[in-house]
XYZ file of C-alpha atoms in Angstrom:
407
model
C -6.098 -12.432 44.518
C -7.309 -13.923 47.798
C -10.448 -15.392 46.292
C -13.205 -14.447 43.899
C -14.133 -11.369 45.899
C -11.191 -10.041 47.923
C -7.691 -8.958 47.002
C -4.776 -10.892 48.406
C -3.308 -8.643 51.133
C 0.220 -9.723 50.210
C -0.390 -8.603 46.627
C -1.770 -5.320 47.916
C 1.245 -4.822 50.189
C 3.647 -5.180 47.273
C 1.680 -3.462 44.519
C -0.369 -0.658 46.083
C 1.919 1.900 47.727
C 1.530 5.408 49.109
C 4.528 7.395 50.308
C 4.465 10.840 51.875
C 7.302 12.942 53.286
C 6.813 16.279 55.061
C 9.358 18.837 56.217
C 8.239 21.340 58.833
C 10.053 24.440 59.994
C 8.755 26.728 62.704
C 10.574 29.820 63.908
C 9.740 32.559 66.376
C 11.321 35.770 67.576
C 10.344 37.960 70.548
C 11.698 41.438 71.173
C 10.774 43.348 74.331
C 11.677 46.890 75.322
C 10.787 48.646 78.569
C 10.603 52.419 78.285
C 9.897 52.955 81.974
C 7.966 51.304 84.787
C 4.666 52.191 83.112
C 5.264 51.597 79.401
C 6.695 48.602 77.563
C 6.574 47.242 74.028
C 6.820 43.763 72.571
C 7.078 42.453 69.012
C 6.429 38.812 68.237
C 6.923 37.257 64.833
C 6.651 33.639 63.829
C 6.671 31.683 60.624
C 5.664 28.146 59.773
C 6.906 26.446 56.593
C 5.565 23.096 55.444
C 6.860 21.206 52.422
C 5.178 17.923 51.515
C 5.849 15.418 48.741
C 3.599 12.440 48.064
C 3.849 9.534 45.619
C 1.363 6.744 45.023
C 1.160 3.899 42.561
C -0.790 0.721 41.851
C 0.631 -1.995 39.656
C -1.503 -3.743 37.076
C -3.269 -7.043 37.543
C -4.269 -8.713 34.278
C -6.816 -11.342 33.424
C -3.997 -13.721 32.461
C -2.701 -13.612 36.060
C -6.108 -14.492 37.513
C -6.167 -18.100 38.761
C -9.945 -17.981 39.189
C -11.715 -18.554 35.920
C -15.054 -16.906 36.553
C -17.221 -14.219 35.042
C -15.952 -11.675 37.612
C -13.500 -9.138 36.238
C -10.757 -8.470 38.774
C -8.458 -6.643 36.368
C -6.552 -3.723 37.923
C -5.330 -0.889 35.688
C -1.978 0.471 36.847
C -1.776 4.105 37.893
C 0.765 6.569 39.257
C 0.538 9.984 40.906
C 2.991 12.464 42.343
C 2.299 15.735 44.130
C 4.206 18.412 45.984
C 2.834 21.169 48.180
C 4.281 24.121 50.011
C 2.624 26.280 52.656
C 3.911 29.339 54.472
C 2.231 31.268 57.277
C 3.754 34.449 58.709
C 2.331 36.162 61.797
C 3.487 39.433 63.282
C 2.175 41.100 66.447
C 3.292 44.453 67.858
C 1.984 45.551 71.239
C 2.529 48.594 73.458
C 1.465 48.128 77.090
C 0.534 50.858 79.556
C 0.180 50.322 83.318
C -0.677 53.314 85.508
C -2.000 53.894 89.000
C -3.932 57.099 88.346
C -5.074 57.538 91.944
C -4.899 55.500 95.121
C -8.065 53.674 94.016
C -8.057 53.947 90.209
C -5.800 51.747 88.055
C -5.452 52.041 84.283
C -4.132 49.393 81.896
C -4.044 49.562 78.115
C -2.758 47.533 75.187
C -2.467 49.092 71.733
C -1.159 47.097 68.835
C -1.132 45.763 65.323
C -1.278 42.250 63.889
C -0.470 40.913 60.421
C -1.161 37.473 58.973
C 0.172 36.394 55.570
C -0.759 32.942 54.222
C 0.590 31.351 51.049
C 0.137 27.871 49.606
C 0.940 26.105 46.359
C 0.237 22.580 45.117
C 1.430 20.825 41.959
C 0.463 17.330 40.899
C 0.907 14.956 37.968
C -0.403 11.479 37.340
C -2.092 9.063 35.021
C -2.802 5.416 34.242
C -1.142 2.482 32.456
C 2.451 2.348 33.646
C 4.545 1.340 30.622
C 7.670 -0.182 32.197
C 6.914 -2.044 35.435
C 8.846 -0.658 38.386
C 9.689 2.683 36.768
C 7.431 5.137 38.558
C 7.701 8.417 36.717
C 5.280 10.699 34.898
C 7.175 10.124 31.620
C 6.448 6.370 31.891
C 2.660 6.753 31.698
C 0.822 5.795 28.551
C -2.254 7.797 29.548
C -1.297 10.914 31.526
C -4.206 12.554 33.343
C -5.299 15.854 31.804
C -4.815 19.072 33.736
C -8.532 19.285 34.499
C -8.251 16.114 36.572
C -5.258 17.216 38.623
C -4.761 19.507 41.581
C -2.595 22.476 40.657
C -3.434 25.465 42.809
C -1.942 28.654 44.224
C -3.370 30.910 46.922
C -2.254 33.862 48.998
C -4.182 36.052 51.431
C -3.350 38.719 53.973
C -5.116 40.076 57.045
C -4.062 43.260 58.858
C -5.559 44.687 62.047
C -5.053 47.479 64.568
C -6.597 47.255 68.021
C -6.773 48.758 71.454
C -7.801 47.410 74.862
C -8.420 49.741 77.823
C -9.135 48.719 81.436
C -10.159 50.999 84.308
C -10.323 49.383 87.731
C -11.731 51.343 90.660
C -11.242 50.107 94.184
C -10.928 46.471 93.008
C -14.750 46.243 92.850
C -15.654 48.160 89.687
C -14.069 47.455 86.315
C -14.700 49.099 82.946
C -13.285 47.477 79.815
C -13.285 49.165 76.390
C -11.910 47.680 73.166
C -11.741 48.690 69.521
C -10.442 46.824 66.490
C -10.311 47.355 62.748
C -9.577 44.535 60.305
C -8.611 44.627 56.651
C -8.611 41.451 54.572
C -7.423 40.851 51.026
C -10.136 38.226 50.468
C -12.880 40.842 50.076
C -13.458 43.605 47.558
C -11.805 46.921 48.474
C -15.203 48.495 49.016
C -15.980 45.931 51.769
C -12.615 44.737 53.083
C -12.492 46.989 56.169
C -14.560 46.322 59.275
C -14.531 48.138 62.638
C -15.911 46.622 65.797
C -15.845 47.988 69.367
C -16.887 46.466 72.665
C -17.562 47.620 76.218
C -18.072 45.810 79.496
C -18.815 46.862 83.073
C -18.251 44.530 86.026
C -19.283 45.132 89.635
C -17.930 42.885 92.418
C -19.767 43.832 95.631
C -17.913 41.276 97.767
C -14.729 43.339 97.237
C -16.354 46.017 99.406
C -15.962 45.956 103.164
C -18.805 44.323 105.071
C -20.480 42.579 102.113
C -18.668 39.262 102.206
C -19.986 36.991 104.957
C -20.381 33.416 106.088
C -23.004 32.656 103.441
C -22.088 34.948 100.547
C -18.412 34.436 99.751
C -18.290 35.924 96.254
C -20.595 37.937 93.997
C -20.116 39.550 90.604
C -22.556 41.086 88.143
C -21.706 42.326 84.682
C -23.130 43.827 81.530
C -21.347 43.806 78.169
C -21.742 45.002 74.597
C -19.647 43.248 71.990
C -19.420 43.739 68.230
C -17.384 41.380 66.054
C -16.839 40.900 62.341
C -16.271 37.652 60.470
C -15.119 37.048 56.895
C -13.417 33.650 57.310
C -16.109 32.054 55.147
C -14.580 33.714 52.047
C -11.527 31.983 50.627
C -8.687 33.557 48.665
C -9.855 34.669 45.180
C -13.385 33.385 45.860
C -14.937 36.709 44.837
C -13.109 36.581 41.487
C -14.563 34.699 38.565
C -11.605 32.407 37.937
C -11.736 30.053 34.956
C -12.119 26.375 35.831
C -10.601 23.695 33.587
C -13.289 21.593 31.958
C -13.305 17.801 32.014
C -11.588 16.254 28.997
C -9.439 19.308 28.232
C -6.933 20.180 26.951
C -8.034 18.204 23.893
C -5.125 18.249 21.493
C -4.183 21.886 21.198
C -7.605 23.096 22.389
C -8.122 24.310 25.950
C -11.453 25.010 27.607
C -12.393 26.951 30.720
C -15.739 27.500 32.387
C -17.206 29.412 35.299
C -16.981 28.198 38.872
C -20.423 26.724 39.571
C -20.064 27.450 43.312
C -20.079 31.221 42.933
C -19.475 33.947 45.526
C -20.987 37.439 45.528
C -18.111 39.706 44.365
C -19.261 42.372 46.848
C -20.000 40.063 49.765
C -19.691 41.777 53.148
C -18.381 40.497 56.486
C -20.920 39.173 58.932
C -21.419 41.591 61.823
C -22.460 40.102 65.168
C -23.599 42.399 67.995
C -24.080 40.714 71.355
C -25.612 42.226 74.487
C -24.703 40.146 77.497
C -25.981 40.246 81.094
C -24.751 37.922 83.812
C -23.935 37.221 87.448
C -21.701 34.830 89.382
C -22.081 33.844 93.034
C -20.063 31.758 95.462
C -21.573 30.643 98.755
C -19.984 29.482 101.983
C -16.283 29.052 102.674
C -14.175 28.163 99.609
C -17.253 28.563 97.362
C -18.814 25.209 98.227
C -21.854 26.269 96.196
C -21.546 28.319 93.004
C -24.156 29.755 90.679
C -23.538 31.383 87.280
C -26.314 32.910 85.197
C -26.177 34.593 81.789
C -28.723 36.067 79.407
C -27.761 37.300 75.948
C -29.217 38.780 72.784
C -27.163 38.403 69.611
C -28.002 40.120 66.318
C -26.244 39.035 63.142
C -26.451 41.386 60.167
C -25.251 40.507 56.684
C -25.617 36.847 57.565
C -23.662 34.938 54.917
C -24.563 31.505 53.647
C -24.884 29.538 50.430
C -28.236 29.630 48.708
C -29.484 27.429 45.897
C -29.887 28.945 42.451
C -31.909 28.248 39.355
C -30.315 25.527 37.232
C -30.688 27.801 34.200
C -28.186 30.251 35.733
C -25.295 27.815 35.316
C -24.537 27.948 39.052
C -25.125 25.239 41.632
C -24.998 27.604 44.635
C -24.299 31.233 45.471
C -22.571 32.507 48.626
C -23.949 35.897 49.601
C -25.321 37.993 52.467
C -28.904 36.870 52.941
C -30.283 38.896 55.847
C -30.497 39.454 59.600
C -30.700 36.882 62.384
C -31.534 37.382 66.068
C -30.590 34.860 68.750
C -31.770 35.006 72.354
C -30.626 32.595 75.017
C -29.587 31.925 78.575
C -27.126 29.737 80.474
C -27.424 28.536 84.069
C -24.675 26.638 85.870
C -24.919 25.280 89.430
C -21.914 23.791 91.195
C -21.852 21.998 94.540
C -18.928 20.537 96.481
C -20.599 18.300 99.111
C -17.318 16.747 100.278
C -13.914 18.430 100.437
C -10.899 17.345 102.465
C -7.156 17.798 102.124
C -6.943 14.609 100.035
C -10.366 14.306 98.426
C -12.847 16.569 96.677
C -16.259 15.686 95.226
C -17.644 18.247 92.759
C -21.141 18.122 91.270
C -22.220 20.416 88.436
C -25.483 20.895 86.567
C -26.122 23.297 83.710
C -29.024 24.392 81.588
C -28.740 26.235 78.264
C -31.354 27.417 75.802
C -31.305 29.593 72.695
C -33.588 30.402 69.813
C -32.633 32.028 66.502
C -35.241 33.926 64.479
C -34.795 35.291 60.950
C -35.633 39.004 61.188
C -35.225 39.959 57.536
C -33.896 38.685 54.224
C -32.125 40.384 51.345
C -34.132 42.195 48.680
C -37.349 41.892 50.681
C -37.636 38.123 50.200
C -39.856 36.115 52.541
C -37.767 32.962 52.352
C -34.553 31.647 50.808
C -33.823 28.040 49.874
C -30.430 27.117 51.329
C -30.321 23.414 50.470
C -32.875 21.051 49.006
C -33.594 17.928 47.025
C -36.826 16.698 45.466
C -38.660 16.125 48.769
C -37.187 18.243 51.552
C -35.214 21.454 51.921
C -33.555 23.779 54.427
C -34.868 27.345 54.326
C -34.410 30.726 55.957
C -37.928 32.107 56.501
C -38.696 35.568 57.871
C -40.248 35.311 61.319
C -39.394 31.622 61.687
C -36.639 29.794 63.542
C -33.375 29.314 61.695
C -32.927 26.955 60.025
C -36.399 25.796 58.945
C -36.854 22.356 57.380
C -39.704 22.097 54.885
C -40.897 19.110 52.909
C -43.672 18.150 50.536
C -46.940 16.558 51.613
C -50.315 15.529 50.303
C -53.095 18.061 49.894
C -56.144 16.955 51.838
C -59.798 17.921 51.963
C -61.825 18.957 55.051
C -62.187 15.285 56.046
C -58.452 14.679 55.929
C -58.579 12.572 52.803
C -55.850 12.857 50.199
C -57.090 14.806 47.182
């Protein structure tokens, strides 16, 4: 060792090693077919394969090798570990495109399709301490192999399927209506909750596309209103809703195995979060080449079936519970001002300033509760409280009398 307190870096270089090798394969195929000038179809598929192997070891350092005779114990117990992992992701997208000029002023575009995502991963690992024969790094050369409960041996597979449609109507280049619809199915949720449908609609009016509106001062103007509904279930992992046995520390013990519940539980009937956003906005460009721009947006977002982890009673055997806890409403606005005071063929100076504000209020909680403890220790906690901003931080304090003295 270097001295009484630090390892010799040359010893570390020779005796503490980590090696990792990864093989990556990525493939993609695109097929396109044009039926006529108005209709075409495309299918895209891609896959990504990753194979990784990792080995690590640390050789022993004994008291007899220590040249410093002090009360400090710098003994290093040898250890060895080996792991392999494989991951595969397959994506498939099929899309049919429509492009029509319905009248001299009305254009119609549509995209209808399907998407599939299939994810698979597997990890195996072995390891332990006390390498028997120095220099022979193999699981069979360990005097104390690590038990299965201390190793990472996992398998996971999930699949998401969706169908969707996007429809655009453009009238006279100044009025645009956009309609969308999508339905997702995910294998990570229970069959009673694994399907979610969410539509959206948006209307945009661009007055400067009309004759006589665009001038020396007003170069561009657009106002819009939109309704958007989305669903989210990414917070649920593969098999999370299933009560899968977890290997207990110290097992297997001889020929005895032991499994327990997963302390970080998930509601088996958890639902996707649904977010509905109502959006109002306008964009303006002033003077030639939009030397001054102004963008303004106001939105109201309502989240139902808000999902988060909540603390549980220690007597339940769980440390936390992921479930739908209630409804959240967020209101906010964004303002963005841009100015280009200097612009030449070779130089441009752009100045931007923006202001954003939002506030989230808990509208309701599950089962009529007034508040839910999301995370806490002995002195402070994070809560969701009906009628209050989310999240709310609460702590303990001293109770005082009318004079402000601690009781």
